[in-house]
Each structure stands twice: as C-alpha cells, then as structure tokens.
CSV table of C-alpha atoms and ligand atoms in Angstrom, one decimal:
chain,number,residue,atom,x,y,z
A,1,MET,CA,-6.0,8.0,84.3
A,2,TYR,CA,-3.6,8.0,87.2
A,3,LYS,CA,-5.1,7.6,90.6
A,4,ALA,CA,-3.3,8.0,93.9
A,5,SER,CA,-4.5,7.9,97.4
A,6,ALA,CA,-4.3,11.1,99.5
A,7,SER,CA,-1.4,9.6,101.4
A,8,GLU,CA,0.7,9.6,98.2
A,9,ARG,CA,0.3,13.4,98.1
A,10,ILE,CA,-0.4,13.3,94.4
A,11,GLU,CA,-3.8,13.9,92.8
A,12,VAL,CA,-4.2,14.1,89.0
A,13,LEU,CA,-7.3,15.5,87.3
A,14,ASN,CA,-7.7,14.9,83.6
A,15,TYR,CA,-9.8,17.4,81.7
A,16,MET,CA,-8.5,16.6,78.2
A,17,LYS,CA,-11.1,16.0,75.6
A,18,ASP,CA,-9.8,13.9,72.8
A,19,THR,CA,-10.2,16.4,70.0
A,20,PHE,CA,-6.7,15.9,68.5
A,21,GLN,CA,-7.9,14.3,65.2
A,22,SER,CA,-10.7,16.8,64.6
A,23,ASP,CA,-8.4,19.8,65.6
A,24,LEU,CA,-5.7,18.5,63.3
A,25,ARG,CA,-8.0,18.1,60.4
A,26,ARG,CA,-9.5,21.6,60.8
A,27,ASP,CA,-6.1,23.2,61.3
A,28,ILE,CA,-4.4,21.5,58.3
A,29,SER,CA,-7.3,21.9,55.9
A,30,LEU,CA,-7.3,25.6,56.6
A,31,GLY,CA,-3.5,26.0,56.9
A,32,LEU,CA,-2.6,24.3,53.7
A,33,THR,CA,-5.2,26.0,51.6
A,34,SER,CA,-4.2,29.6,52.7
A,35,ALA,CA,-2.1,31.9,50.6
A,36,GLN,CA,0.7,31.6,53.0
A,37,LYS,CA,0.6,27.9,54.0
A,38,VAL,CA,0.9,27.2,57.7
A,39,ILE,CA,1.1,24.3,60.1
A,40,PRO,CA,0.5,25.3,63.7
A,41,SER,CA,3.6,24.7,65.8
A,42,LYS,CA,1.8,22.7,68.5
A,43,TYR,CA,2.0,19.7,66.0
A,44,PHE,CA,5.7,19.5,66.4
A,45,TYR,CA,5.5,17.7,69.7
A,46,ASP,CA,4.9,14.0,69.0
A,47,ALA,CA,7.2,11.6,70.8
A,48,ARG,CA,10.1,12.2,68.3
A,49,GLY,CA,9.5,15.9,68.2
A,50,SER,CA,9.6,16.2,71.9
A,51,ARG,CA,12.9,14.3,72.0
A,52,LEU,CA,14.3,16.5,69.3
A,53,PHE,CA,13.3,19.6,71.2
A,54,GLU,CA,15.0,18.2,74.3
A,55,GLU,CA,18.1,17.8,72.2
A,56,ILE,CA,17.8,21.4,70.9
A,57,CYS,CA,17.8,22.7,74.5
A,58,SER,CA,21.3,21.4,75.1
A,59,LEU,CA,22.8,22.6,71.7
A,60,PRO,CA,25.6,25.1,72.1
A,61,GLU,CA,23.8,27.7,69.8
A,62,TYR,CA,20.5,27.4,71.7
A,63,TYR,CA,21.3,29.7,74.7
A,64,GLN,CA,17.7,30.0,75.9
A,65,THR,CA,17.2,27.0,78.2
A,66,ARG,CA,20.5,27.3,80.0
A,67,THR,CA,20.3,31.0,80.3
A,68,GLU,CA,16.8,30.8,81.9
A,69,LEU,CA,18.1,28.2,84.3
A,70,SER,CA,21.1,30.3,85.2
A,71,ILE,CA,18.8,33.2,86.0
A,72,LEU,CA,16.7,31.0,88.1
A,73,LYS,CA,19.7,29.6,90.0
A,74,ARG,CA,21.1,33.0,90.6
A,75,SER,CA,17.9,34.8,91.5
A,76,SER,CA,15.7,32.1,93.1
A,77,ALA,CA,16.4,33.3,96.6
A,78,HIS,CA,15.4,36.8,95.6
A,79,ILE,CA,12.4,35.6,93.6
A,80,MET,CA,11.1,33.5,96.5
A,81,ARG,CA,11.8,36.1,99.2
A,82,ASN,CA,8.6,37.0,100.9
A,83,PHE,CA,7.0,33.9,99.4
A,84,ARG,CA,4.1,32.9,101.7
A,85,GLU,CA,2.9,29.4,101.6
A,86,MET,CA,0.7,29.1,98.5
A,87,ASP,CA,0.2,27.2,95.3
A,88,ILE,CA,2.8,27.2,92.6
A,89,VAL,CA,0.9,26.7,89.3
A,90,GLU,CA,3.1,25.8,86.4
A,91,LEU,CA,1.8,26.2,82.8
A,92,GLY,CA,3.2,23.6,80.4
A,93,SER,CA,5.1,21.9,83.1
A,94,GLY,CA,7.0,19.3,81.1
A,95,GLY,CA,10.2,18.6,83.2
A,96,ASN,CA,10.6,19.8,86.7
A,97,LEU,CA,14.2,21.1,86.9
A,98,LYS,CA,13.1,24.7,86.8
A,99,VAL,CA,10.5,24.5,89.5
A,100,ARG,CA,12.9,22.6,91.7
A,101,THR,CA,15.1,25.6,91.7
A,102,LEU,CA,12.2,27.6,93.1
A,103,LEU,CA,11.2,25.0,95.7
A,104,ASP,CA,14.8,24.7,96.9
A,105,ALA,CA,14.9,28.4,97.5
A,106,CYS,CA,11.8,28.6,99.6
A,107,CYS,CA,10.8,27.1,102.9
A,108,ARG,CA,14.1,25.6,103.6
A,109,THR,CA,12.8,23.3,106.2
A,110,SER,CA,9.3,22.3,105.0
A,111,HIS,CA,7.2,22.3,101.9
A,112,ALA,CA,4.1,21.2,103.9
A,113,GLY,CA,2.1,24.3,103.2
A,114,ILE,CA,2.7,24.3,99.4
A,115,CYS,CA,0.7,22.7,96.7
A,116,TYR,CA,2.4,22.4,93.3
A,117,VAL,CA,-0.1,22.5,90.5
A,118,PRO,CA,1.5,21.4,87.1
A,119,VAL,CA,-0.7,21.9,84.1
A,120,ASP,CA,0.1,20.0,80.9
A,121,VAL,CA,-1.6,18.3,78.0
A,122,SER,CA,0.5,15.2,78.5
A,123,GLU,CA,-0.7,13.0,81.4
A,124,SER,CA,2.2,10.6,81.2
A,125,ALA,CA,4.8,13.4,81.3
A,126,LEU,CA,2.9,15.1,84.1
A,127,VAL,CA,2.6,12.0,86.3
A,128,GLU,CA,6.2,11.0,85.7
A,129,SER,CA,7.6,14.4,86.8
A,130,SER,CA,5.1,14.6,89.7
A,131,ILE,CA,6.3,11.3,91.1
A,132,GLN,CA,9.9,12.5,90.9
A,133,LEU,CA,9.0,15.7,92.7
A,134,ARG,CA,7.1,13.9,95.4
A,135,ASP,CA,10.1,11.7,96.1
A,136,PHE,CA,12.3,14.8,96.2
A,137,TYR,CA,10.1,16.8,98.6
A,138,PRO,CA,8.7,14.6,101.4
A,139,GLU,CA,5.9,17.1,102.4
A,140,LEU,CA,5.0,18.7,99.1
A,141,LYS,CA,1.5,18.2,97.9
A,142,ILE,CA,0.9,18.0,94.1
A,143,LEU,CA,-2.3,18.5,92.2
A,144,GLY,CA,-1.8,17.7,88.5
A,145,ILE,CA,-4.2,19.2,85.9
A,146,VAL,CA,-4.2,17.6,82.5
A,147,ALA,CA,-5.6,20.3,80.3
A,148,ASP,CA,-4.8,22.7,77.5
A,149,PHE,CA,-4.5,26.0,79.3
A,150,MET,CA,-5.0,27.9,76.0
A,151,LYS,CA,-8.4,26.4,75.6
A,152,ASN,CA,-9.6,25.4,79.0
A,153,ILE,CA,-8.0,27.7,81.6
A,154,GLU,CA,-11.1,27.4,83.8
A,155,ASN,CA,-9.8,24.0,84.9
A,156,ILE,CA,-7.1,25.7,86.8
A,157,PRO,CA,-8.2,26.6,90.4
A,158,ALA,CA,-8.8,30.3,90.7
A,159,GLY,CA,-8.9,33.0,93.3
A,160,ARG,CA,-6.3,31.7,95.8
A,161,ASP,CA,-3.0,33.5,96.1
A,162,SER,CA,-0.6,31.6,93.9
A,163,LEU,CA,2.7,31.9,92.1
A,164,PHE,CA,2.0,31.2,88.4
A,165,VAL,CA,5.0,30.2,86.3
A,166,PHE,CA,5.3,29.9,82.6
A,167,PHE,CA,8.9,29.2,81.5
A,168,GLY,CA,10.8,28.7,78.3
A,169,SER,CA,9.5,31.8,76.3
A,170,THR,CA,6.7,29.5,75.0
A,171,ILE,CA,4.5,32.7,75.1
A,172,GLY,CA,6.5,33.8,72.1
A,173,ASN,CA,5.1,30.9,70.0
A,174,PHE,CA,1.6,32.5,70.1
A,175,TYR,CA,0.3,35.3,68.0
A,176,LEU,CA,0.1,38.7,69.7
A,177,MET,CA,-3.6,38.5,70.4
A,178,ASP,CA,-3.3,35.0,71.9
A,179,ARG,CA,-0.4,36.2,74.1
A,180,VAL,CA,-2.5,38.9,75.6
A,181,GLY,CA,-5.5,36.5,75.8
A,182,LEU,CA,-3.5,34.0,77.8
A,183,LEU,CA,-2.1,36.7,80.2
A,184,LYS,CA,-5.7,38.0,80.7
A,185,SER,CA,-7.0,34.6,81.5
A,186,VAL,CA,-4.2,34.0,84.0
A,187,ALA,CA,-4.8,37.5,85.4
A,188,ALA,CA,-8.4,36.6,86.0
A,189,ARG,CA,-7.3,33.6,88.1
A,190,MET,CA,-4.9,35.5,90.2
A,191,GLY,CA,-5.7,36.4,93.8
A,192,PRO,CA,-4.8,39.9,95.0
A,193,ASP,CA,-1.3,38.9,96.1
A,194,SER,CA,-0.7,36.3,93.4
A,195,ARG,CA,2.4,36.7,91.2
A,196,PHE,CA,3.2,35.5,87.7
A,197,LEU,CA,6.7,34.6,86.7
A,198,LEU,CA,7.0,34.7,82.9
A,199,GLY,CA,10.1,33.6,80.9
A,200,ILE,CA,10.7,35.6,77.7
A,201,ASP,CA,13.5,35.6,75.2
A,202,MET,CA,15.0,39.1,74.5
A,203,ILE,CA,15.8,40.8,71.2
A,204,LYS,CA,19.5,40.5,70.6
A,205,PRO,CA,21.9,40.7,67.6
A,206,THR,CA,20.4,38.9,64.6
A,207,GLY,CA,23.3,36.6,64.1
A,208,ILE,CA,22.9,35.1,67.6
A,209,LEU,CA,19.1,34.7,67.1
A,210,GLU,CA,19.5,33.1,63.7
A,211,ARG,CA,22.2,30.7,64.8
A,212,ALA,CA,20.0,29.5,67.7
A,213,TYR,CA,17.5,28.2,65.0
A,214,ASN,CA,20.1,27.1,62.4
A,215,ASP,CA,22.4,24.9,64.5
A,216,SER,CA,25.4,23.3,62.9
A,217,ARG,CA,24.3,19.8,63.7
A,218,GLY,CA,21.0,20.3,61.9
A,219,VAL,CA,18.8,19.2,64.9
A,220,THR,CA,16.5,22.2,64.5
A,221,ALA,CA,16.1,21.3,60.8
A,222,GLU,CA,15.1,17.8,61.7
A,223,PHE,CA,12.7,19.1,64.4
A,224,ASN,CA,11.1,21.4,61.8
A,225,LYS,CA,10.8,18.7,59.1
A,226,ASN,CA,9.4,16.2,61.7
A,227,ILE,CA,6.1,18.1,61.6
A,228,LEU,CA,5.6,16.6,58.1
A,229,ASN,CA,6.0,13.1,59.6
A,230,VAL,CA,3.2,13.9,62.0
A,231,LEU,CA,0.9,14.7,59.0
A,232,ASN,CA,2.1,11.7,57.1
A,233,ARG,CA,1.2,9.5,60.0
A,234,GLU,CA,-2.0,11.1,61.3
A,235,LEU,CA,-3.5,12.1,57.9
A,236,ASN,CA,-2.0,9.6,55.6
A,237,ALA,CA,-0.2,12.4,53.8
A,238,CYS,CA,2.7,11.8,51.4
A,239,PHE,CA,5.1,14.5,52.2
A,240,ASP,CA,8.7,13.6,51.1
A,241,LEU,CA,10.9,15.3,53.6
A,242,SER,CA,13.8,15.6,51.2
A,243,HIS,CA,11.6,17.9,49.0
A,244,PHE,CA,11.8,20.5,51.8
A,245,ASP,CA,14.6,22.7,53.2
A,246,HIS,CA,14.6,24.1,56.7
A,247,MET,CA,14.5,27.9,56.9
A,248,ALA,CA,14.7,30.1,59.9
A,249,PHE,CA,15.4,33.9,60.0
A,250,TYR,CA,14.8,36.9,62.2
A,251,ASN,CA,12.0,39.2,61.1
A,252,ALA,CA,13.0,42.5,62.7
A,253,ASP,CA,9.7,44.3,61.9
A,254,LYS,CA,7.7,41.7,63.7
A,255,GLU,CA,10.4,41.0,66.4
A,256,GLN,CA,10.2,37.3,65.8
A,257,VAL,CA,12.2,34.4,64.5
A,258,GLU,CA,10.2,32.6,61.8
A,259,MET,CA,10.6,29.0,60.8
A,260,HIS,CA,9.4,27.7,57.5
A,261,LEU,CA,9.7,24.6,55.3
A,262,ARG,CA,10.6,25.6,51.8
A,263,ALA,CA,9.8,23.3,48.8
A,264,ASN,CA,13.0,22.7,46.8
A,265,ARG,CA,11.0,21.7,43.7
A,266,ASN,CA,7.4,21.9,42.3
A,267,ILE,CA,5.3,19.3,44.1
A,268,LEU,CA,1.8,18.0,44.6
A,269,VAL,CA,1.2,16.5,48.0
A,270,ASP,CA,-1.7,14.1,48.5
A,271,ILE,CA,-3.3,14.3,52.0
A,272,GLU,CA,-5.5,11.3,51.8
A,273,ARG,CA,-7.6,11.7,55.0
A,274,LEU,CA,-8.5,15.2,54.0
A,275,GLY,CA,-9.3,14.3,50.4
A,276,LEU,CA,-6.9,17.2,49.6
A,277,GLN,CA,-4.2,17.7,47.1
A,278,VAL,CA,-1.8,20.5,47.9
A,279,PRO,CA,0.3,22.0,45.0
A,280,MET,CA,3.5,23.8,45.9
A,281,GLU,CA,5.8,25.7,43.7
A,282,LYS,CA,9.6,25.5,44.1
A,283,GLY,CA,10.6,28.2,46.7
A,284,GLU,CA,7.1,28.3,48.3
A,285,THR,CA,7.1,27.9,52.0
A,286,ILE,CA,5.0,26.4,54.8
A,287,HIS,CA,5.2,28.6,57.9
A,288,THR,CA,5.6,26.4,60.9
A,289,GLU,CA,6.5,28.6,63.9
A,290,ILE,CA,6.9,32.1,65.2
A,291,CYS,CA,9.2,32.7,68.2
A,292,GLY,CA,8.5,36.1,69.5
A,293,LYS,CA,11.4,38.1,71.0
A,294,PHE,CA,10.9,40.9,73.5
A,295,SER,CA,12.2,44.2,74.7
A,296,ARG,CA,11.5,45.6,78.1
A,297,LYS,CA,9.1,48.0,76.4
A,298,SER,CA,7.2,45.4,74.5
A,299,ALA,CA,7.0,43.1,77.5
A,300,ALA,CA,5.6,45.9,79.6
A,301,ALA,CA,3.0,46.8,76.9
A,302,MET,CA,1.9,43.2,76.6
A,303,ALA,CA,1.5,43.0,80.4
A,304,GLU,CA,-0.4,46.2,80.6
A,305,GLU,CA,-2.8,45.2,77.9
A,306,ALA,CA,-3.7,42.2,80.0
A,307,GLY,CA,-4.2,44.3,83.2
A,308,LEU,CA,-0.9,43.2,84.7
A,309,ARG,CA,2.2,45.2,85.6
A,310,ILE,CA,5.8,44.2,85.9
A,311,SER,CA,6.7,44.2,89.6
A,312,ARG,CA,10.3,42.8,89.2
A,313,TRP,CA,12.7,41.9,86.4
A,314,PHE,CA,15.3,39.2,86.5
A,315,THR,CA,17.8,38.7,83.8
A,316,ASP,CA,21.3,37.3,83.0
A,317,PRO,CA,24.4,39.6,82.8
A,318,LYS,CA,24.0,39.8,79.0
A,319,GLY,CA,20.3,40.5,79.1
A,320,TRP,CA,19.6,37.7,76.7
A,321,PHE,CA,16.7,36.2,78.5
A,322,SER,CA,14.3,37.5,81.2
A,323,LEU,CA,12.1,36.2,84.0
A,324,VAL,CA,9.5,38.9,84.4
A,325,GLU,CA,7.4,39.0,87.6
A,326,LEU,CA,3.9,40.2,87.0
A,327,ALA,CA,1.3,41.4,89.5
A,328,ARG,CA,-2.2,42.6,89.2
A,329,MET,CA,-2.4,46.2,88.2
A,330,ASP,CA,-4.5,47.1,91.2
A,331,ARG,CA,-1.8,45.9,93.7
A,332,MET,CA,1.5,47.4,94.7
B,401,LIG,C1,9.6,25.9,72.8
B,401,LIG,C2,9.0,28.0,72.0
B,401,LIG,C3,10.8,27.9,73.5
B,401,LIG,O1,10.7,29.1,70.2
B,401,LIG,O2,12.7,28.7,70.8
B,401,LIG,C4,13.2,25.7,69.4
B,401,LIG,C5,10.8,26.1,70.2
B,401,LIG,N1,11.7,26.0,67.9
B,401,LIG,N2,13.8,25.7,68.2
B,401,LIG,C6,11.5,28.4,70.7
B,401,LIG,C7,11.9,25.9,69.2
B,401,LIG,C8,12.9,25.8,67.3
B,401,LIG,C9,11.1,27.0,71.3
B,401,LIG,N3,10.1,27.2,72.4
C-alpha cells in the first residue's frame, strides 16, 4: 500500500478486499450455466484489456472519448463557474486528463482549498495518476480511495459539499436497476450544494453506434475476445479464441449496444477450476457487455428515480455525448 507523508499532499486509503477469485468463480459458474450465457463486462479489464480499451478510445470510429473531452474543454469554465472550494470526487478515475480540464478552469491562482478524491479499484493506476496531478498542481491535496464504488460506496467521505464526477458513460455498462442504485448511493453522499457531473452517450443513428463497436482495425473484437483469455488464465479454462466471432449491434428496444461472442462451431469448453463443462452450439452467444445509450428524457427519468434532478446540460454541437449536471431534488 502506498504511503505518503502529509507534506507530499497525497494520502491513499485502500479498502479493497481481495475477493476477485471468489467473485469470478461465482459470476462465471452462474453466467455460463444460464440460458443466455453471460460474462460480466468488468472482467474485460486485465492489463491487456485495459491497454486495448485505451486503444479503442483513440479509434476514429469511437467518438465517445474525444467528444466528451471536447465538451469538457469547451464548457469547463461554465461548469466550474460558481465552484466554491470543495472536494472533487471522481468515480473510476483511471487517467486524469478529464479532471485536469476542470481543475484548469477553476481557481486560476490556487488549488489550495480543493481536495481531489479519486476512487478506483486499481491502486497502482490511482497512485500513478495522483503523483502526476500533484506535480501539476503545487497546492492541490489528494485523497485516493482504492475501493469498488458499486459495492463499497460507504468508503467515500459523505456529507460535505463536493463535485462528484463519473465520466465515460460507464454508467451505461450497468443494468437499469444498478444505474439507479449507483445514483441513489451517490445522492446519499451529496451535501445540499453538491453537484454530480455524469457523462452519458446519447442515442444516435444506428450506423454510427454500430461502427463505434465494430471498428475496421478489429481492436474492439480483440478487446471482446480477450475476456476469454482472462477465464483461461484465472480459471484454467480452455476457450479457443478462434472458435468465437465478435458481434456488436444496437438493440433499439432496450436503447443499448450489446456485445456478444458467438461460437462459430459446436464446442465443449472445459473450465477446470470450476469443474464445469460448457457445451455451446454453433451460433450460440455469450453476452459480454451492454452499453446503454440515453435520451434527454431517459436521463431525466433515471435521475429522478434516484432523487436527483438535472440542473444543467452540456453537450457537443451534434448532441452525440452529454455531461449532465445533477443536483439534489430538494435544492434549486
Ligand atoms: C468503458 C463503458 C465507456 O461502453 O463504450 C468500448 C466500453 N466496450 N468498446 C463503452 C467499450 C467496447 C465502453 N465504456
């Protein structure tokens, strides 16, 4: 665990319990014996998966990352107008490019009154980006929280007025119930004047959505199939990646892009550490991800269900991506 003296302005608290193996076993036993087979998308992100995702973010077809950053750049002065000195709590912090845009836009002379609170499951990624930020902003204080905010939100300090941020439309990866659950648990930690800046990808013509998940270089296909490498390594499974095809399409009824891995022949996969044999017929799929897409209406409904309301709306000229500012329902 990373320890730093107060003079270094970084403190890191690690709340992670090492339940990776037991979670994985439970999720995969359940997921691969269901009628529609499923592997939860959080298992994409081993070292290689994280690298592939970084690569996806700079693909020409994958507009999300650069569109969100362009909104931030264009609107950050506006977003941070009236920003009092308070904590900035970032869920799933990863890199720090986006939060830097916000920090640059506020408190032009000093960041002494601000505490940046990144929350992430990866301690190494969190420490690395915290050190970079500390060197960038000579007065900024940083309190890193290593935790899974979907499971252990109570590890995030509550009650103070803060700006919560959750970028990247990662909220779209969760099922509807979990989306509202997350918003509710954040809402419960918001002080009366707290705000919550949430990145969401918008519904747009199907062709554009589907190209973003079927890039011409096949990086998304590699990213999708890599989840089988994770199972091969962690569970001694014997998935042959060439027996699967990448599949991603927009499901308009559910307003989500779905990713699957489709067996291109009849197979029987042995998963040694689970003592499980999984038969698959040619054409059958393993569902690996949902990427929810939003409209202004569905975003407002989701916020409302969580006791939040949309106070401001920031978007790009095409309206492809949005940063939604949420406030507690009981505040103007
Ligand atoms: C990390 C959830 C924003 O849903 O677009 C990218 C993950 N999957 N390409 C998304 C992803 C396939 C991504 N998010």
